[in-house]
Backbone as numpy.savetxt, mean C-alpha at the origin, in Angstrom:
# Nx Ny Nz CAx CAy CAz Cx Cy Cz
-12.56 12.00 -14.15 -13.29 10.74 -14.08 -12.32 9.62 -13.72
-12.76 8.75 -12.89 -11.94 7.61 -12.48 -11.92 6.54 -13.57
-10.80 5.90 -13.74 -10.66 4.82 -14.72 -11.26 3.52 -14.18
-11.40 3.41 -12.86 -11.85 2.15 -12.26 -13.19 1.65 -12.80
-14.23 2.48 -12.91 -15.50 1.96 -13.44 -15.36 1.41 -14.87
-14.54 2.05 -15.69 -14.34 1.58 -17.06 -13.63 0.23 -17.07
-12.58 0.08 -16.26 -11.88 -1.20 -16.17 -12.82 -2.30 -15.69
-13.61 -1.99 -14.68 -14.54 -2.96 -14.12 -15.58 -3.38 -15.16
-16.11 -2.42 -15.89 -17.13 -2.71 -16.89 -16.60 -3.59 -18.02
-15.32 -3.42 -18.32 -14.72 -4.21 -19.41 -14.15 -5.54 -18.95
-14.25 -5.81 -17.66 -13.78 -7.09 -17.14 -12.27 -7.22 -17.11
-11.58 -6.09 -16.99 -10.11 -6.11 -16.96 -9.64 -6.80 -15.70
-8.64 -7.66 -15.82 -8.05 -8.35 -14.68 -7.13 -7.38 -13.97
-7.62 -6.74 -12.95 -6.90 -5.71 -12.22 -6.01 -6.33 -11.16
-4.75 -5.94 -11.14 -3.81 -6.40 -10.12 -3.65 -5.27 -9.12
-3.85 -5.57 -7.84 -3.80 -4.56 -6.79 -2.57 -4.83 -5.93
-1.47 -4.08 -6.13 -0.29 -4.30 -5.30 -0.54 -3.73 -3.90
-0.45 -4.56 -2.89 -0.74 -4.16 -1.52 0.44 -4.51 -0.64
0.98 -3.53 0.07 2.03 -3.79 1.03 1.45 -4.43 2.27
2.18 -5.32 2.87 1.69 -6.05 4.04 1.32 -5.11 5.19
2.02 -4.00 5.35 1.74 -3.10 6.46 0.44 -2.34 6.27
-0.14 -2.39 5.08 -1.38 -1.67 4.81 -2.63 -2.50 5.07
-2.48 -3.77 5.33 -3.64 -4.63 5.49 -4.35 -4.36 6.81
-5.66 -4.25 6.75 -6.49 -4.11 7.94 -7.49 -5.24 7.91
-8.13 -5.56 9.03 -9.00 -6.73 9.07 -10.09 -6.76 8.00
-10.82 -5.66 7.78 -11.89 -5.67 6.80 -11.99 -4.30 6.14
-11.58 -4.21 4.89 -11.68 -2.96 4.15 -13.15 -2.57 3.99
-14.01 -3.57 3.74 -15.45 -3.28 3.59 -16.00 -2.61 4.85
-15.66 -3.16 6.02 -16.17 -2.60 7.28 -15.55 -1.22 7.54
-14.26 -1.07 7.29 -13.60 0.22 7.51 -14.23 1.29 6.62
-14.53 0.96 5.38 -15.09 1.94 4.45 -16.46 2.44 4.89
-17.21 1.61 5.61 -18.53 2.01 6.09 -18.46 3.10 7.16
-17.33 3.19 7.86 -17.20 4.17 8.94 -16.68 5.51 8.44
-16.17 5.55 7.21 -15.59 6.78 6.68 -16.58 7.53 5.81
-16.16 8.69 5.37 -16.97 9.54 4.50 -16.73 10.98 4.89
-16.61 11.85 3.92 -16.27 13.25 4.18 -17.25 13.89 5.16
-18.52 13.53 5.09 -19.52 14.13 5.97 -19.81 13.29 7.22
-19.10 12.20 7.40 -19.36 11.31 8.53 -18.41 11.50 9.70
-17.39 12.30 9.55 -16.36 12.45 10.58 -16.60 13.75 11.35
-16.75 13.67 12.68 -16.99 14.85 13.49 -15.71 15.58 13.85
-14.69 14.85 14.26 -13.42 15.46 14.64 -12.32 14.83 13.81
-11.37 15.65 13.40 -10.29 15.15 12.56 -9.08 16.04 12.69
-7.96 15.55 12.26 -6.75 16.34 12.09 -6.47 16.32 10.60
-6.67 17.44 9.92 -6.50 17.47 8.47 -7.80 17.20 7.76
-7.69 16.71 6.55 -8.85 16.52 5.69 -9.67 15.29 6.07
-10.99 15.41 5.90 -11.85 14.23 6.01 -11.62 13.38 4.77
-11.91 12.11 4.88 -11.70 11.25 3.71 -12.72 10.13 3.69
-12.83 9.52 2.55 -13.65 8.34 2.37 -12.76 7.22 1.85
-13.35 6.07 1.66 -12.61 4.92 1.15 -13.51 4.19 0.16
-12.96 3.86 -1.00 -13.71 3.13 -2.01 -13.08 1.75 -2.16
-13.70 0.72 -1.59 -13.13 -0.62 -1.72 -13.14 -1.08 -3.18
-12.06 -1.69 -3.60 -11.98 -2.32 -4.92 -12.07 -3.81 -4.66
-13.15 -4.42 -5.14 -13.43 -5.80 -4.75 -13.27 -6.82 -5.86
-12.98 -6.38 -7.08 -12.90 -7.36 -8.15 -11.51 -7.44 -8.78
-10.48 -7.22 -7.99 -9.11 -7.33 -8.47 -8.39 -8.47 -7.78
-7.18 -8.70 -8.18 -6.35 -9.73 -7.56 -5.30 -9.04 -6.71
-5.32 -9.27 -5.42 -4.37 -8.66 -4.50 -3.03 -9.38 -4.62
-1.98 -8.59 -4.80 -0.62 -9.12 -4.86 0.20 -8.40 -3.79
0.61 -9.12 -2.77 1.50 -8.55 -1.75 2.94 -8.89 -2.13
3.86 -8.43 -1.31 5.26 -8.75 -1.55 5.49 -10.26 -1.57
4.75 -10.99 -0.74 4.89 -12.45 -0.67 4.64 -13.06 -2.06
3.51 -12.70 -2.66 3.18 -13.23 -3.98 4.13 -12.69 -5.05
4.54 -11.43 -4.92 5.44 -10.84 -5.92 6.77 -11.58 -5.96
7.33 -11.93 -4.80 8.58 -12.69 -4.78 8.40 -14.03 -5.49
7.27 -14.68 -5.25 7.01 -15.98 -5.89 6.86 -15.82 -7.40
6.07 -14.83 -7.83 5.81 -14.62 -9.25 7.07 -14.18 -10.00
7.78 -13.21 -9.45 8.93 -12.64 -10.16 10.19 -13.48 -10.09
10.39 -14.18 -8.95 11.68 -14.85 -8.74 11.59 -16.34 -8.43
10.38 -16.86 -8.29 10.18 -18.27 -7.94 10.90 -18.63 -6.64
10.77 -17.74 -5.65 11.28 -18.01 -4.30 10.12 -17.86 -3.33
10.20 -18.53 -2.19 9.16 -18.35 -1.18 9.63 -17.29 -0.19
8.70 -16.47 0.26 9.01 -15.39 1.18 8.16 -15.55 2.43
8.79 -15.34 3.58 8.08 -15.34 4.86 8.22 -13.95 5.46
7.10 -13.34 5.80 7.07 -12.02 6.42 7.40 -12.21 7.90
8.54 -11.67 8.34 8.98 -11.91 9.72 8.96 -10.67 10.61
8.88 -9.48 10.03 8.87 -8.26 10.85 8.32 -7.10 10.03
7.79 -6.10 10.72 7.27 -4.90 10.05 7.59 -3.66 10.85
7.67 -2.56 10.12 7.79 -1.21 10.66 9.19 -0.92 11.18
9.40 0.28 11.59 10.70 0.71 12.05 10.65 2.16 12.46
11.82 2.75 12.67 11.95 4.15 13.05 13.01 4.80 12.17
13.13 6.11 12.25 14.19 6.82 11.54 14.13 6.68 10.03
12.93 6.72 9.46 12.79 6.58 8.02 12.42 5.19 7.57
12.40 4.24 8.48 12.04 2.86 8.11 10.59 2.54 8.45
9.80 3.56 8.78 8.39 3.34 9.06 7.72 2.73 7.83
6.91 1.71 8.06 6.23 1.05 6.95 7.06 -0.03 6.28
8.25 -0.27 6.78 9.11 -1.28 6.16 8.66 -2.69 6.55
9.06 -3.66 5.75 8.79 -5.07 6.03 10.08 -5.85 5.87
10.24 -6.88 6.67 11.40 -7.77 6.59 10.91 -9.15 6.19
11.59 -9.73 5.19 11.21 -11.04 4.66 12.41 -11.98 4.69
12.14 -13.24 4.93 13.14 -14.30 4.74 12.79 -14.98 3.42
13.77 -15.07 2.52 13.56 -15.71 1.22 14.19 -17.08 1.22
13.48 -18.04 0.63 14.00 -19.40 0.49 13.84 -19.85 -0.95
14.85 -20.54 -1.45 14.82 -21.03 -2.82 16.22 -21.14 -3.36
16.33 -21.23 -4.69 17.64 -21.32 -5.33 18.46 -20.07 -5.04
19.74 -20.28 -4.78 20.62 -19.17 -4.39 20.65 -18.06 -5.44
20.71 -18.43 -6.73 20.78 -17.41 -7.78 19.47 -16.61 -7.87
18.34 -17.26 -7.63 17.05 -16.57 -7.66 16.91 -15.63 -6.46
17.40 -16.07 -5.31 17.40 -15.21 -4.12 18.29 -14.00 -4.37
19.44 -14.21 -4.98 20.36 -13.10 -5.28 19.71 -12.10 -6.22
19.00 -12.58 -7.24 18.29 -11.68 -8.16 17.24 -10.86 -7.43
16.48 -11.51 -6.55 15.47 -10.80 -5.76 16.12 -9.76 -4.86
17.21 -10.15 -4.22 17.93 -9.26 -3.31 18.44 -8.03 -4.06
19.00 -8.24 -5.25 19.52 -7.13 -6.04 18.40 -6.17 -6.46
17.25 -6.71 -6.84 16.14 -5.84 -7.23 15.66 -5.01 -6.04
15.55 -5.63 -4.88 15.13 -4.89 -3.69 16.14 -3.78 -3.38
17.42 -4.08 -3.48 18.45 -3.06 -3.24 18.33 -1.92 -4.25
18.04 -2.24 -5.52 17.87 -1.21 -6.54 16.63 -0.36 -6.25
15.55 -0.99 -5.83 14.33 -0.25 -5.51 14.58 0.70 -4.34
15.36 0.27 -3.37 15.64 1.12 -2.20 16.42 2.37 -2.58
17.09 2.37 -3.74 17.85 3.54 -4.20 16.94 4.60 -4.84
15.69 4.22 -5.13 14.76 5.16 -5.76 14.43 6.28 -4.77
14.24 7.51 -5.28 13.89 8.60 -4.37 12.51 8.37 -3.76
12.34 8.86 -2.55 11.06 8.72 -1.85 9.99 9.55 -2.57
8.76 9.06 -2.52 7.64 9.82 -3.06 7.35 10.99 -2.14
6.99 12.11 -2.73 6.65 13.28 -1.92 5.18 13.61 -2.15
4.60 14.27 -1.19 3.21 14.67 -1.30 3.10 16.17 -1.41
1.88 16.65 -1.44 1.61 18.09 -1.51 0.96 18.55 -0.22
1.57 18.23 0.90 1.00 18.59 2.19 1.05 20.10 2.38
-0.10 20.66 2.75 -0.19 22.10 2.98 0.27 22.42 4.40
0.71 23.65 4.58 0.96 24.12 5.94 -0.39 24.46 6.56
-0.45 24.50 7.87 -1.72 24.79 8.54 -2.28 26.15 8.13
-1.40 27.13 7.88 -1.89 28.46 7.50 -2.49 28.48 6.10
-2.09 27.55 5.24 -2.62 27.48 3.87 -3.81 26.53 3.74
-4.12 25.80 4.79 -5.14 24.76 4.71 -6.53 25.35 4.97
-7.49 24.92 4.14 -8.88 25.34 4.34 -9.70 24.24 5.02
-9.06 23.13 5.34 -9.73 22.02 6.03 -9.44 22.15 7.52
-10.14 23.04 8.17 -9.84 23.34 9.56 -10.05 22.12 10.44
-9.21 21.98 11.42 -9.25 20.79 12.27 -8.99 21.17 13.72
-9.14 20.19 14.57 -8.81 20.34 15.98 -7.31 20.21 16.11
-6.65 21.17 16.68 -5.19 21.09 16.84 -4.83 20.70 18.24
């Protein structure tokens, strides 16, 4: 069972951390086009999307402001060679606060990458067009 309906029913102030590279024009509109039974051709598994509409979205921009009291400007996104999905920010504010933010980002970058449970094609039961 998902925890989301319980949180919503209790009026919990949900914080939704969202990376800037994940933003699309309209999550509501995108979710209408998806659904496990709505996709004719795919590579891999069909999927759906459940919009969460009653939370507070916090991107890196807001996180820098909240955590370090510095302003952040998003100046570049994405990369190659393992930097796919990355974002580049210019921070402005007190030098010591910028240094604290910089150190935390450096520490986060030392964390191991998340891994998934991707199946090989021979083990997959979600047949697709190859």
